[in-house]
């Protein structure tokens, strides 16, 4: 995949150390436009740290990050988000006291620079509200649009978490374990949403759930101990004996 | 739900108001006493209320056929509360006069109200000269700082002090005292080396005292509001200023009668000038002190207590003179020029300035009957405030 | 000059004893107890009562003040404070302001609003010459007591088993719990000792500072400054912060009396701007 | 509160910002207190002013989640700004105009708020509390020290504003003061209400709820906080200006710690995050003060302290929170039966 022209997102020798522990170790990685890429690895492999580095939640110790060829290593979370890099969180970061509609509006308002409007009441820009509502309909959240987020079932909160990221119309979307903790019955909804994401959005999926990974990803990277262990297409990774050993094997044991 | 809260609020407001709702009676003349009963100045408020109540207790509450009613309000030492109480007392309770005011800013805050409503305001404590100039309805029965400071400046100069340093609390009365002291001391040929000002809410005087000590003056002049005086005097002693041959003098505020015993024997011999001492020898004062102690166990009357007493006296006499007419202007006119014997000695309300003219005593702290007292040994008769033109 | 330095150190030491309990408990439970000054006031007023009403010696008052405030502290901690550990900082602030108000009114009711003055035994009065500086005996006594306490505290924290558990708990309460350390128990004990120290500080300060009901509010600001400059992870931080504050306050008022009152606040805000985690935290954290 | 047709989400959102009958009733009650309690006009004006100060704190605390212990600094700066305008402009018509004075008070306080807002962006709740407190203390020191301008500890005396709009002069009974304070408070409140009901207000809630998420959405969190802190400071300054103009003086205790503390208590008492909490709290607080103060003027602090302690221990969301909880319980009971 390194031969793909003009990657949207790129890292060069990215490193993050917490005291003596290296959580991300010299990761050089690139993501082509429209990618469906999965990042897998055993527990503690540094997947979430990597996402936090990409999204700017954590500052890198060394190395660089490029978005569309622009060095964004020292950009704030906010600037990266505005440049088209959106993410979801492994643990829901939602507003329990607001409704899904308002939650989505917050994101749309930011995107459209409508959030500084302080005089007109919320809802007076019906185009934005309609867009928010449409997005919620698309994600099967229409019926709870006006409910309290805190009262939603967990699976639906995960959907909302994704909806927020989508509302900013990102170029690159980092999905941090979208299905984590979702009960079996609600899982399909999430998979459907992931599968139906617009083709021009480049995706990085971090996931434990191998069903989801293999159903959705075209390319896969395996992180072990913070370093890039192996990269390849879905089939290559599935066949790779080393991966089976360090990762899938462990999974089987865990599942077995 | 907000409606409910409004209802609750309105009901509550009504409930709260019942307590202060005006109960008008033609036979009653009301006097509003605004004192500071909570906060750091609370001690002064209690003296004042005790003095005023004692006067009413001993002199009855009927004057010129009217029943006098005293309404006490706590202003917590905050000026806008003082002003609101004054306004409410005048507008709602229809008081004939207001009285009290423990600090200068509190008195100044009511100036526009009393001028507008033509209500006499009797100052029982606050001591900045300028107050009585701010409204023609202010009458003062307490004292002014210059009035107290000038005699001690003279006394110090006469008794061999060539140089002096002054240390005061940094607010109106303190600055007044400091300037009056400097003026008179330098008129008498002395030199004030430095005028130090400590913040009003200041617990630590030691750096200021150390500076005063290092300047090696012959005398150190002190003024702080009464409740702070105890702490200051402790530190003066502790700093060894007397051993360094610096004569510590001040206005009577620093040897406040109420606190003197608490400060302890180390202040023995300290010389101050003031208009009132609980040890004043007159028969009236002995009766006043005895009754005051009886009515308020654990308290000894001080100059604030006597201010409360005289404030009521001024009002009683004025009401007698007007034969019960409570018109504010008439009352103030009746007070102008009034002369009477107070526990402090003879006093007069200056008809021009409405400020107090009284004897100022030079006193020394001595032990009498196991208690500390300011014993008067010299007097300057009938001192006018030197700052009024 | 030396006298000023000396006075500043004495004042700072006193502040340290008054505030150290607050610093440690704040670091330990992340609980803002603005009412800490009320414990100091309790100790101060106990001294007043014991000396002026019962005629007992000042030396007896010091341990009594410590015990009294410590017991008061532990009772309040068990009864009230522990309910607030999981509440927001704002709740804690409001709660402790409420306690301050109650303490102020109670003392006012019981003891009157006038400042209470304590007279020292003759052995502590007067002044002596040390190293060319003319110093008050009582201030020397304050420095000696506070110095001993500081060394004692440092020893307990650095060398004893309790100390190491305390340090672990302050460092990371969750991990400490995980290691089986009884953080709650440690906290109760620390709270008691901290309150007791405040009481002792109140007793020591009574002859200098004079006690009145507004004491907890008047000194709250000083405590906050000590914390914000000294940090809450060690006791050396608050110690140096207190000394700095005492010396800066005294020297400032001595040399530039006109603006003396500003200095400490300015230091506090400057420190919070440039070192929001406190001036001495990093150096103290090794 | 009544959900409208769910397929019209914009209408639903708009509907929630509409004035409710109980809001109108609240303001009608406020206005009618003029006739119900004609003897308490000054006290009621003071309640409006205090309430407005508490509302301004609600903007930062209740909506943006910034704790502050130093709003008194802005209140006091506004008070002095208005006072100085009136005092130095006395006689020269435009400067002593109360409305101009109020605008200047708001502007000056807002400017101070803007400058100091950068201090509260960093750090934890604890450092914020201390920085805001520190700023207030410094302002208080400056006010006491700058005697030539502020009158020092004695304050500014005899601040006489011109008649409002050249027509209504401030009278002894406080009638003009009442209407003036009520109308200014209402206008400021209306402004705040629009503010919190706008997209901007929603973004503040997003920051309060979860700053990390807000940043990840692409929100300039710090800019928003600076903006709201500045606006709140300006409104505090206007409430301070109101107090100076209606009481005709300014004194250092308008900057003092107890102002900030009182205002914060009032807000928490009333319930923060509802905008009405500050106003309801101010009413309740003053009524309580009056009530207890009449029974025991010396020791009312004790009862205030006790109420605070109980409030923190047992009640969430202050008076308004309590009423909402009560309403929900009643509704649930209604459904159950």
Tab-separated table of N, CA and C in Angstrom, chain C residues 41-174:
chain	number	residue	atom	x	y	z
C	41	UNK	N	-8.673	28.537	64.665
C	41	UNK	CA	-9.395	29.408	65.570
C	41	UNK	C	-9.776	28.647	66.846
C	42	UNK	N	-10.187	27.390	66.684
C	42	UNK	CA	-10.553	26.587	67.849
C	42	UNK	C	-9.378	26.518	68.819
C	43	UNK	N	-8.186	26.246	68.297
C	43	UNK	CA	-7.010	26.177	69.149
C	43	UNK	C	-6.725	27.515	69.811
C	44	UNK	N	-6.850	28.576	69.037
C	44	UNK	CA	-6.578	29.913	69.571
C	44	UNK	C	-7.531	30.264	70.694
C	45	UNK	N	-8.809	29.988	70.473
C	45	UNK	CA	-9.785	30.348	71.493
C	45	UNK	C	-9.664	29.453	72.719
C	46	UNK	N	-9.266	28.203	72.504
C	46	UNK	CA	-9.050	27.329	73.661
C	46	UNK	C	-7.971	27.941	74.546
C	47	UNK	N	-6.926	28.450	73.894
C	47	UNK	CA	-5.844	29.097	74.638
C	47	UNK	C	-6.379	30.290	75.422
C	48	UNK	N	-7.205	31.066	74.752
C	48	UNK	CA	-7.777	32.234	75.416
C	48	UNK	C	-8.545	31.808	76.657
C	49	UNK	N	-9.395	30.784	76.485
C	49	UNK	CA	-10.223	30.345	77.602
C	49	UNK	C	-9.350	29.786	78.722
C	50	UNK	N	-8.404	28.933	78.358
C	50	UNK	CA	-7.576	28.292	79.388
C	50	UNK	C	-6.751	29.306	80.154
C	51	UNK	N	-6.231	30.301	79.432
C	51	UNK	CA	-5.360	31.259	80.120
C	51	UNK	C	-6.140	32.338	80.841
C	52	UNK	N	-7.078	32.944	80.137
C	52	UNK	CA	-7.730	34.117	80.707
C	52	UNK	C	-8.841	33.746	81.687
C	53	UNK	N	-9.483	32.613	81.457
C	53	UNK	CA	-10.594	32.286	82.344
C	53	UNK	C	-10.197	31.272	83.404
C	54	UNK	N	-9.322	30.332	83.034
C	54	UNK	CA	-8.972	29.300	83.988
C	54	UNK	C	-7.604	29.555	84.596
C	55	UNK	N	-6.883	30.488	84.033
C	55	UNK	CA	-5.597	30.864	84.622
C	55	UNK	C	-4.515	29.818	84.464
C	56	UNK	N	-4.626	28.972	83.465
C	56	UNK	CA	-3.611	27.936	83.266
C	56	UNK	C	-2.407	28.503	82.523
C	57	UNK	N	-1.319	27.775	82.588
C	57	UNK	CA	-0.090	28.245	81.963
C	57	UNK	C	-0.179	28.143	80.449
C	58	UNK	N	0.497	29.046	79.788
C	58	UNK	CA	0.510	29.038	78.334
C	58	UNK	C	1.082	27.731	77.793
C	59	UNK	N	2.065	27.199	78.501
C	59	UNK	CA	2.710	25.969	78.010
C	59	UNK	C	1.742	24.796	77.981
C	60	UNK	N	0.797	24.779	78.888
C	60	UNK	CA	-0.214	23.721	78.856
C	60	UNK	C	-1.165	23.894	77.677
C	61	UNK	N	-1.322	25.146	77.293
C	61	UNK	CA	-2.306	25.412	76.248
C	61	UNK	C	-1.888	24.812	74.910
C	62	UNK	N	-0.586	24.782	74.668
C	62	UNK	CA	-0.153	24.336	73.346
C	62	UNK	C	-0.558	22.895	73.054
C	63	UNK	N	-0.178	21.930	73.923
C	63	UNK	CA	-0.637	20.558	73.636
C	63	UNK	C	-2.146	20.432	73.697
C	64	UNK	N	-2.769	21.181	74.600
C	64	UNK	CA	-4.227	21.089	74.709
C	64	UNK	C	-4.885	21.562	73.411
C	65	UNK	N	-4.354	22.650	72.863
C	65	UNK	CA	-4.913	23.175	71.618
C	65	UNK	C	-4.756	22.157	70.503
C	66	UNK	N	-3.594	21.499	70.487
C	66	UNK	CA	-3.364	20.484	69.464
C	66	UNK	C	-4.405	19.374	69.578
C	67	UNK	N	-4.549	18.841	70.795
C	67	UNK	CA	-5.473	17.725	70.990
C	67	UNK	C	-6.906	18.130	70.696
C	68	UNK	N	-7.274	19.296	71.182
C	68	UNK	CA	-8.645	19.760	71.009
C	68	UNK	C	-9.002	19.849	69.523
C	69	UNK	N	-8.156	20.525	68.783
C	69	UNK	CA	-8.450	20.686	67.354
C	69	UNK	C	-8.369	19.356	66.624
C	70	UNK	N	-7.460	18.495	67.048
C	70	UNK	CA	-7.338	17.192	66.399
C	70	UNK	C	-8.615	16.378	66.591
C	71	UNK	N	-9.121	16.387	67.818
C	71	UNK	CA	-10.351	15.634	68.097
C	71	UNK	C	-11.511	16.241	67.310
C	72	UNK	N	-11.570	17.563	67.341
C	72	UNK	CA	-12.611	18.257	66.581
C	72	UNK	C	-12.517	17.868	65.106
C	73	UNK	N	-11.288	17.849	64.612
C	73	UNK	CA	-11.061	17.510	63.213
C	73	UNK	C	-11.552	16.120	62.886
C	74	UNK	N	-11.197	15.164	63.724
C	74	UNK	CA	-11.538	13.786	63.403
C	74	UNK	C	-13.049	13.576	63.500
C	75	UNK	N	-13.668	14.239	64.454
C	75	UNK	CA	-15.123	14.106	64.589
C	75	UNK	C	-15.813	14.662	63.344
C	76	UNK	N	-15.401	15.860	62.934
C	76	UNK	CA	-16.026	16.465	61.755
C	76	UNK	C	-15.723	15.657	60.503
C	77	UNK	N	-14.512	15.127	60.441
C	77	UNK	CA	-14.143	14.367	59.251
C	77	UNK	C	-15.047	13.148	59.114
C	78	UNK	N	-15.195	12.418	60.218
C	78	UNK	CA	-16.024	11.210	60.180
C	78	UNK	C	-17.489	11.558	59.944
C	79	UNK	N	-17.922	12.659	60.568
C	79	UNK	CA	-19.349	12.964	60.511
C	79	UNK	C	-19.740	13.643	59.201
C	80	UNK	N	-18.908	14.552	58.720
C	80	UNK	CA	-19.343	15.379	57.604
C	80	UNK	C	-18.430	15.302	56.387
C	81	UNK	N	-17.148	15.559	56.618
C	81	UNK	CA	-16.266	15.740	55.480
C	81	UNK	C	-16.263	14.544	54.538
C	82	UNK	N	-16.288	13.342	55.093
C	82	UNK	CA	-16.133	12.188	54.219
C	82	UNK	C	-17.286	12.037	53.226
C	83	UNK	N	-18.398	12.676	53.535
C	83	UNK	CA	-19.506	12.613	52.579
C	83	UNK	C	-19.219	13.436	51.330
C	84	UNK	N	-18.174	14.242	51.389
C	84	UNK	CA	-17.965	15.197	50.305
C	84	UNK	C	-16.805	14.854	49.394
C	85	UNK	N	-16.139	13.737	49.688
C	85	UNK	CA	-14.943	13.447	48.910
C	85	UNK	C	-15.243	13.267	47.430
C	86	UNK	N	-16.413	12.715	47.146
C	86	UNK	CA	-16.695	12.457	45.731
C	86	UNK	C	-17.502	13.579	45.093
C	87	UNK	N	-17.664	14.674	45.801
C	87	UNK	CA	-18.397	15.790	45.195
C	87	UNK	C	-17.431	16.723	44.466
C	88	UNK	N	-18.015	17.677	43.760
C	88	UNK	CA	-17.154	18.568	42.973
C	88	UNK	C	-16.427	19.546	43.881
C	89	UNK	N	-15.391	20.150	43.312
C	89	UNK	CA	-14.639	21.134	44.078
C	89	UNK	C	-15.525	22.280	44.509
C	90	UNK	N	-16.445	22.633	43.643
C	90	UNK	CA	-17.326	23.747	43.975
C	90	UNK	C	-18.156	23.416	45.208
C	91	UNK	N	-18.695	22.199	45.242
C	91	UNK	CA	-19.472	21.775	46.408
C	91	UNK	C	-18.625	21.843	47.668
C	92	UNK	N	-17.385	21.374	47.536
C	92	UNK	CA	-16.510	21.373	48.703
C	92	UNK	C	-16.252	22.792	49.191
C	93	UNK	N	-16.039	23.685	48.222
C	93	UNK	CA	-15.791	25.078	48.595
C	93	UNK	C	-17.001	25.657	49.327
C	94	UNK	N	-18.180	25.427	48.763
C	94	UNK	CA	-19.384	25.970	49.380
C	94	UNK	C	-19.602	25.374	50.757
C	95	UNK	N	-19.407	24.078	50.840
C	95	UNK	CA	-19.580	23.386	52.115
C	95	UNK	C	-18.661	23.986	53.163
C	96	UNK	N	-17.385	24.173	52.786
C	96	UNK	CA	-16.465	24.657	53.815
C	96	UNK	C	-16.698	26.131	54.130
C	97	UNK	N	-17.187	26.893	53.154
C	97	UNK	CA	-17.552	28.276	53.492
C	97	UNK	C	-18.708	28.275	54.489
C	98	UNK	N	-19.648	27.351	54.267
C	98	UNK	CA	-20.751	27.211	55.220
C	98	UNK	C	-20.233	26.912	56.618
C	99	UNK	N	-19.267	25.992	56.697
C	99	UNK	CA	-18.689	25.666	58.002
C	99	UNK	C	-18.008	26.876	58.629
C	100	UNK	N	-17.316	27.653	57.784
C	100	UNK	CA	-16.651	28.854	58.312
C	100	UNK	C	-17.690	29.775	58.947
C	101	UNK	N	-18.773	29.998	58.213
C	101	UNK	CA	-19.812	30.882	58.731
C	101	UNK	C	-20.318	30.379	60.079
C	102	UNK	N	-20.567	29.065	60.131
C	102	UNK	CA	-21.086	28.520	61.378
C	102	UNK	C	-20.071	28.686	62.505
C	103	UNK	N	-18.809	28.426	62.184
C	103	UNK	CA	-17.775	28.546	63.213
C	103	UNK	C	-17.682	29.990	63.697
C	104	UNK	N	-17.745	30.930	62.754
C	104	UNK	CA	-17.631	32.338	63.131
C	104	UNK	C	-18.777	32.742	64.057
C	105	UNK	N	-19.990	32.342	63.678
C	105	UNK	CA	-21.139	32.737	64.484
C	105	UNK	C	-21.090	32.061	65.853
C	106	UNK	N	-20.649	30.802	65.881
C	106	UNK	CA	-20.590	30.080	67.150
C	106	UNK	C	-19.609	30.756	68.104
C	107	UNK	N	-18.435	31.080	67.585
C	107	UNK	CA	-17.430	31.719	68.431
C	107	UNK	C	-17.930	33.081	68.891
C	108	UNK	N	-18.572	33.785	67.978
C	108	UNK	CA	-19.125	35.085	68.318
C	108	UNK	C	-20.121	34.947	69.468
C	109	UNK	N	-20.963	33.929	69.374
C	109	UNK	CA	-21.989	33.690	70.378
C	109	UNK	C	-21.356	33.352	71.725
C	110	UNK	N	-20.364	32.466	71.660
C	110	UNK	CA	-19.802	31.953	72.906
C	110	UNK	C	-18.805	32.930	73.531
C	111	UNK	N	-18.047	33.622	72.688
C	111	UNK	CA	-16.926	34.387	73.228
C	111	UNK	C	-17.044	35.890	72.987
C	112	UNK	N	-18.008	36.303	72.203
C	112	UNK	CA	-18.113	37.732	71.902
C	112	UNK	C	-17.270	38.106	70.708
C	113	UNK	N	-17.576	39.271	70.162
C	113	UNK	CA	-16.927	39.664	68.911
C	113	UNK	C	-15.593	40.358	69.131
C	114	UNK	N	-15.347	40.805	70.361
C	114	UNK	CA	-14.094	41.553	70.571
C	114	UNK	C	-12.899	40.651	70.357
C	115	UNK	N	-11.823	41.230	69.853
C	115	UNK	CA	-10.609	40.441	69.723
C	115	UNK	C	-10.148	40.013	71.113
C	116	UNK	N	-9.717	38.782	71.224
C	116	UNK	CA	-9.248	38.271	72.505
C	116	UNK	C	-7.735	38.349	72.530
C	117	UNK	N	-7.231	38.759	73.637
C	117	UNK	CA	-5.789	38.936	73.718
C	117	UNK	C	-5.237	38.000	74.781
C	118	UNK	N	-4.102	37.409	74.459
C	118	UNK	CA	-3.492	36.452	75.363
C	118	UNK	C	-2.216	37.073	75.905
C	119	UNK	N	-2.036	36.975	77.188
C	119	UNK	CA	-0.812	37.515	77.771
C	119	UNK	C	0.189	36.408	78.036
C	120	UNK	N	1.350	36.583	77.491
C	120	UNK	CA	2.364	35.548	77.591
C	120	UNK	C	2.960	35.514	78.985
C	121	UNK	N	3.465	34.334	79.352
C	121	UNK	CA	4.208	34.278	80.607
C	121	UNK	C	5.456	35.160	80.480
C	122	UNK	N	5.913	35.699	81.600
C	122	UNK	CA	7.039	36.643	81.565
C	122	UNK	C	8.271	36.051	80.878
C	123	UNK	N	8.444	34.728	81.005
C	123	UNK	CA	9.641	34.114	80.425
C	123	UNK	C	9.666	34.232	78.905
C	124	UNK	N	8.514	34.492	78.299
C	124	UNK	CA	8.486	34.584	76.841
C	124	UNK	C	8.413	36.031	76.363
C	125	UNK	N	8.339	36.949	77.291
C	125	UNK	CA	8.295	38.348	76.894
C	125	UNK	C	9.703	38.903	76.729
C	126	UNK	N	9.788	40.056	76.180
C	126	UNK	CA	11.070	40.744	76.094
C	126	UNK	C	11.827	40.439	74.827
C	127	UNK	N	13.012	41.011	74.732
C	127	UNK	CA	13.791	40.876	73.507
C	127	UNK	C	15.232	40.579	73.854
C	128	UNK	N	15.908	39.878	72.957
C	128	UNK	CA	17.325	39.617	73.174
C	128	UNK	C	18.100	39.885	71.892
C	129	UNK	N	19.410	40.007	72.053
C	129	UNK	CA	20.276	40.234	70.900
C	129	UNK	C	20.816	38.897	70.406
C	130	UNK	N	20.594	38.610	69.145
C	130	UNK	CA	21.208	37.423	68.548
C	130	UNK	C	21.859	37.852	67.245
C	131	UNK	N	23.130	37.545	67.102
C	131	UNK	CA	23.843	37.865	65.857
C	131	UNK	C	23.633	39.322	65.457
C	132	UNK	N	23.600	40.186	66.433
C	132	UNK	CA	23.454	41.599	66.120
C	132	UNK	C	22.025	42.026	65.834
C	133	UNK	N	21.111	41.054	65.828
C	133	UNK	CA	19.722	41.426	65.578
C	133	UNK	C	18.973	41.443	66.890
C	134	UNK	N	18.093	42.394	67.003
C	134	UNK	CA	17.284	42.501	68.203
C	134	UNK	C	15.987	41.737	67.969
C	135	UNK	N	15.838	40.608	68.665
C	135	UNK	CA	14.684	39.775	68.340
C	135	UNK	C	13.819	39.550	69.570
C	136	UNK	N	12.522	39.363	69.305
C	136	UNK	CA	11.604	39.090	70.383
C	136	UNK	C	11.748	37.647	70.846
C	137	UNK	N	11.732	37.462	72.164
C	137	UNK	CA	11.884	36.111	72.701
C	137	UNK	C	10.763	35.206	72.197
C	138	UNK	N	9.551	35.768	72.167
C	138	UNK	CA	8.433	34.915	71.781
C	138	UNK	C	8.548	34.464	70.323
C	139	UNK	N	9.030	35.369	69.477
C	139	UNK	CA	9.183	34.966	68.082
C	139	UNK	C	10.233	33.880	67.940
C	140	UNK	N	11.255	33.990	68.763
C	140	UNK	CA	12.279	32.957	68.777
C	140	UNK	C	11.654	31.623	69.193
C	141	UNK	N	10.802	31.713	70.189
C	141	UNK	CA	10.101	30.531	70.682
C	141	UNK	C	9.238	29.926	69.569
C	142	UNK	N	8.545	30.797	68.836
C	142	UNK	CA	7.709	30.327	67.727
C	142	UNK	C	8.575	29.617	66.687
C	143	UNK	N	9.692	30.241	66.354
C	143	UNK	CA	10.569	29.627	65.355
C	143	UNK	C	11.063	28.273	65.848
C	144	UNK	N	11.437	28.218	67.125
C	144	UNK	CA	11.961	26.963	67.671
C	144	UNK	C	10.907	25.864	67.592
C	145	UNK	N	9.706	26.178	68.079
C	145	UNK	CA	8.637	25.172	68.078
C	145	UNK	C	8.308	24.737	66.651
C	146	UNK	N	8.110	25.710	65.788
C	146	UNK	CA	7.725	25.380	64.419
C	146	UNK	C	8.851	24.623	63.721
C	147	UNK	N	10.080	25.026	63.999
C	147	UNK	CA	11.210	24.324	63.392
C	147	UNK	C	11.231	22.866	63.823
C	148	UNK	N	11.061	22.642	65.122
C	148	UNK	CA	11.046	21.269	65.629
C	148	UNK	C	9.918	20.474	64.986
C	149	UNK	N	8.754	21.110	64.898
C	149	UNK	CA	7.614	20.430	64.294
C	149	UNK	C	7.910	20.047	62.848
C	150	UNK	N	8.512	20.982	62.130
C	150	UNK	CA	8.802	20.720	60.724
C	150	UNK	C	9.757	19.538	60.590
C	151	UNK	N	10.810	19.561	61.425
C	151	UNK	CA	11.765	18.454	61.363
C	151	UNK	C	11.062	17.152	61.731
C	152	UNK	N	10.240	17.233	62.777
C	152	UNK	CA	9.508	16.050	63.213
C	152	UNK	C	8.612	15.510	62.106
C	153	UNK	N	7.875	16.402	61.474
C	153	UNK	CA	6.977	15.986	60.404
C	153	UNK	C	7.756	15.357	59.258
C	154	UNK	N	8.839	16.033	58.918
C	154	UNK	CA	9.650	15.542	57.814
C	154	UNK	C	10.156	14.144	58.134
C	155	UNK	N	10.545	13.951	59.396
C	155	UNK	CA	11.047	12.652	59.809
C	155	UNK	C	9.950	11.600	59.687
C	156	UNK	N	8.788	11.944	60.216
C	156	UNK	CA	7.678	10.979	60.178
C	156	UNK	C	7.358	10.607	58.736
C	157	UNK	N	7.340	11.597	57.887
C	157	UNK	CA	6.940	11.329	56.513
C	157	UNK	C	8.026	10.584	55.749
C	158	UNK	N	9.261	10.931	56.025
C	158	UNK	CA	10.343	10.326	55.245
C	158	UNK	C	10.746	8.966	55.776
C	159	UNK	N	10.650	8.771	57.081
C	159	UNK	CA	11.302	7.582	57.644
C	159	UNK	C	10.365	6.510	58.177
C	160	UNK	N	9.141	6.872	58.473
C	160	UNK	CA	8.311	5.850	59.114
C	160	UNK	C	7.441	5.134	58.089
C	161	UNK	N	6.885	4.033	58.552
C	161	UNK	CA	6.026	3.246	57.691
C	161	UNK	C	4.762	4.039	57.355
C	162	UNK	N	4.268	4.732	58.373
C	162	UNK	CA	3.101	5.565	58.138
C	162	UNK	C	3.407	6.604	57.057
C	163	UNK	N	4.601	7.177	57.180
C	163	UNK	CA	5.004	8.202	56.225
C	163	UNK	C	5.038	7.672	54.808
C	164	UNK	N	5.602	6.477	54.640
C	164	UNK	CA	5.714	5.966	53.273
C	164	UNK	C	4.335	5.653	52.705
C	165	UNK	N	3.452	5.181	53.594
C	165	UNK	CA	2.080	4.928	53.118
C	165	UNK	C	1.386	6.227	52.756
C	166	UNK	N	1.641	7.230	53.579
C	166	UNK	CA	1.050	8.538	53.311
C	166	UNK	C	1.538	9.054	51.962
C	167	UNK	N	2.857	8.934	51.744
C	167	UNK	CA	3.396	9.444	50.493
C	167	UNK	C	2.785	8.705	49.297
C	168	UNK	N	2.698	7.392	49.453
C	168	UNK	CA	2.120	6.606	48.356
C	168	UNK	C	0.683	7.058	48.090
C	169	UNK	N	-0.074	7.291	49.167
C	169	UNK	CA	-1.481	7.653	48.994
C	169	UNK	C	-1.611	9.019	48.338
C	170	UNK	N	-0.737	9.948	48.736
C	170	UNK	CA	-0.805	11.272	48.134
C	170	UNK	C	-0.437	11.191	46.656
C	171	UNK	N	0.574	10.383	46.380
C	171	UNK	CA	1.037	10.241	45.002
C	171	UNK	C	-0.059	9.719	44.095
C	172	UNK	N	-0.664	8.644	44.484
C	172	UNK	CA	-1.737	8.076	43.677
C	172	UNK	C	-2.636	7.223	44.572
C	173	UNK	N	-3.741	7.832	44.949
C	173	UNK	CA	-4.629	7.169	45.893
C	173	UNK	C	-5.148	5.834	45.383
C	174	UNK	N	-5.419	5.767	44.068
C	174	UNK	CA	-6.002	4.536	43.520
C	174	UNK	C	-5.027	3.381	43.618
